[in-house]
């Protein structure tokens, strides 16, 4: 285990410790990160290929700083026809109804009930009460003009103990949700696992136990059979890296372990679970699509020294290639395996045939982009850009361009959907009943402009989802951070469209910004 992986521990520890430290910085931060051609060229090795006047890009220069001075101003950027404008949520973060209709306990129920684990003991028992309010929420999605909605299915609603016959009442909820989306002309995109492992499976070893990957495939099969082609796009595991790093290295996510050797065995079992779910979908014969949902961080050396370059490369291995390579090339990155060492539990846990399963062809890749990472010659990290209220997030829109173009360059033209991108802002409800989140508008505008440049450079980006549709339970920081387009007044559960929601509705209607 190298210094690098120990540094991971320290870096992510900072994520929980200082999550509320920089409230208020957001607006200044966003306007300080206007993407410019110069920033692009210093940040990545790809030259932006802009085709001025091309119908896909529209007239105008989307990197012109003048165009970024007014958060509400339009940039003259047009997205491809049928672009999937969307928003994303996950089950534990919004549903509530933790004990209803046969839902079992998940590791997040256990974790959030453990004293000291979440801010002020916040938990998802009620959350945004979406389980009861989904019809009104669907109407809000229609009012926004969403074309795609990414949500997750709660495994413990489908199998309370993570095994056996599926719970019909749980399946019925998602059937009603999916039907309601279709009724409103919104395409459902369902994630099978967004971190709420049934507690009973954790008791049997959780993701350290290879059998959990097989249980996952069984659960996926039950969901595929129940919802079938009503869900055109499936995502397997949300951010396996976050489970590895936050759940097993730092321990500030469920199940709260600090065990580096276990962490990377967990990585392998999550990737195996992904591959087995792909196999299960193919076995149904349904003409639906499936892929993984990976949070990717561009890793830049802080300078051009050989030491920083080498350290950034290995860092990139742990952050990105460990999850991309097995799916798209059928092997784990050799540098990461060498760094873990032949005796590590992960290396020992890879069996013949596993990589064939993991590399079963996927139909699309879901990319979640929040922050870049700057790596020093000793494998540490430096902060280059202002952070949002989430101290782990540096606001750097060009990172979106860099990561999208890099994936296409390195792994080929697999269709891409951005399934998460957003930031928390210090939102308050005014007496007039409005929420003015201009910082979010500027952030989304700049990241969409970067995504647009990626499309113009040939990236097959088909859709984009804001994280998040509505304010929700943000894991270890509970309800402290507001990431939504829609404000949730938790005491009353009233929903209020923020300024960003009104802005996004106009973007969707114009198919551009
Ligand atoms: C991602 C998670 C999502 C949310 C955002 C802010 O890592 O997938 O649930 O917490 O970060």
PDB file of C-alpha atoms and ligand atoms in Angstrom, residues 93 194-195 238-239 368 370 420 467 474-475 483, ligand 1:
ATOM      1  CA  UNK A  93     -31.818  10.728  -0.256  1.00  0.00           C
ATOM      2  CA  UNK A 194     -27.182   3.975  -4.995  1.00  0.00           C
ATOM      3  CA  UNK A 195     -25.536   2.810  -1.747  1.00  0.00           C
ATOM      4  CA  UNK A 238     -23.564   4.394  -8.599  1.00  0.00           C
ATOM      5  CA  UNK A 239     -20.000   5.558  -8.012  1.00  0.00           C
ATOM      6  CA  UNK A 368     -20.624  12.213 -12.876  1.00  0.00           C
ATOM      7  CA  UNK A 370     -17.889  17.489  -9.703  1.00  0.00           C
ATOM      8  CA  UNK A 420     -24.637  14.109 -12.020  1.00  0.00           C
ATOM      9  CA  UNK A 467     -27.638  16.870  -9.324  1.00  0.00           C
ATOM     10  CA  UNK A 474     -26.680  14.657   1.555  1.00  0.00           C
ATOM     11  CA  UNK A 475     -25.227  11.624   3.332  1.00  0.00           C
ATOM     12  CA  UNK A 483     -28.070  20.691  -3.993  1.00  0.00           C
TER      13      UNK A 483
HETATM   14  C1  LIG B   1     -22.459  12.067  -5.518  1.00  0.00           C
HETATM   15  C2  LIG B   1     -23.553  11.113  -5.101  1.00  0.00           C
HETATM   16  C3  LIG B   1     -24.891  11.790  -4.867  1.00  0.00           C
HETATM   17  C4  LIG B   1     -24.702  13.101  -4.131  1.00  0.00           C
HETATM   18  C5  LIG B   1     -23.710  13.961  -4.862  1.00  0.00           C
HETATM   19  C6  LIG B   1     -23.524  15.326  -4.233  1.00  0.00           C
HETATM   20  O1  LIG B   1     -21.230  11.542  -5.176  1.00  0.00           O
HETATM   21  O2  LIG B   1     -23.736  10.115  -6.080  1.00  0.00           O
HETATM   22  O3  LIG B   1     -25.716  10.905  -4.152  1.00  0.00           O
HETATM   23  O4  LIG B   1     -24.301  12.859  -2.840  1.00  0.00           O
HETATM   24  O5  LIG B   1     -22.466  13.317  -4.888  1.00  0.00           O
END
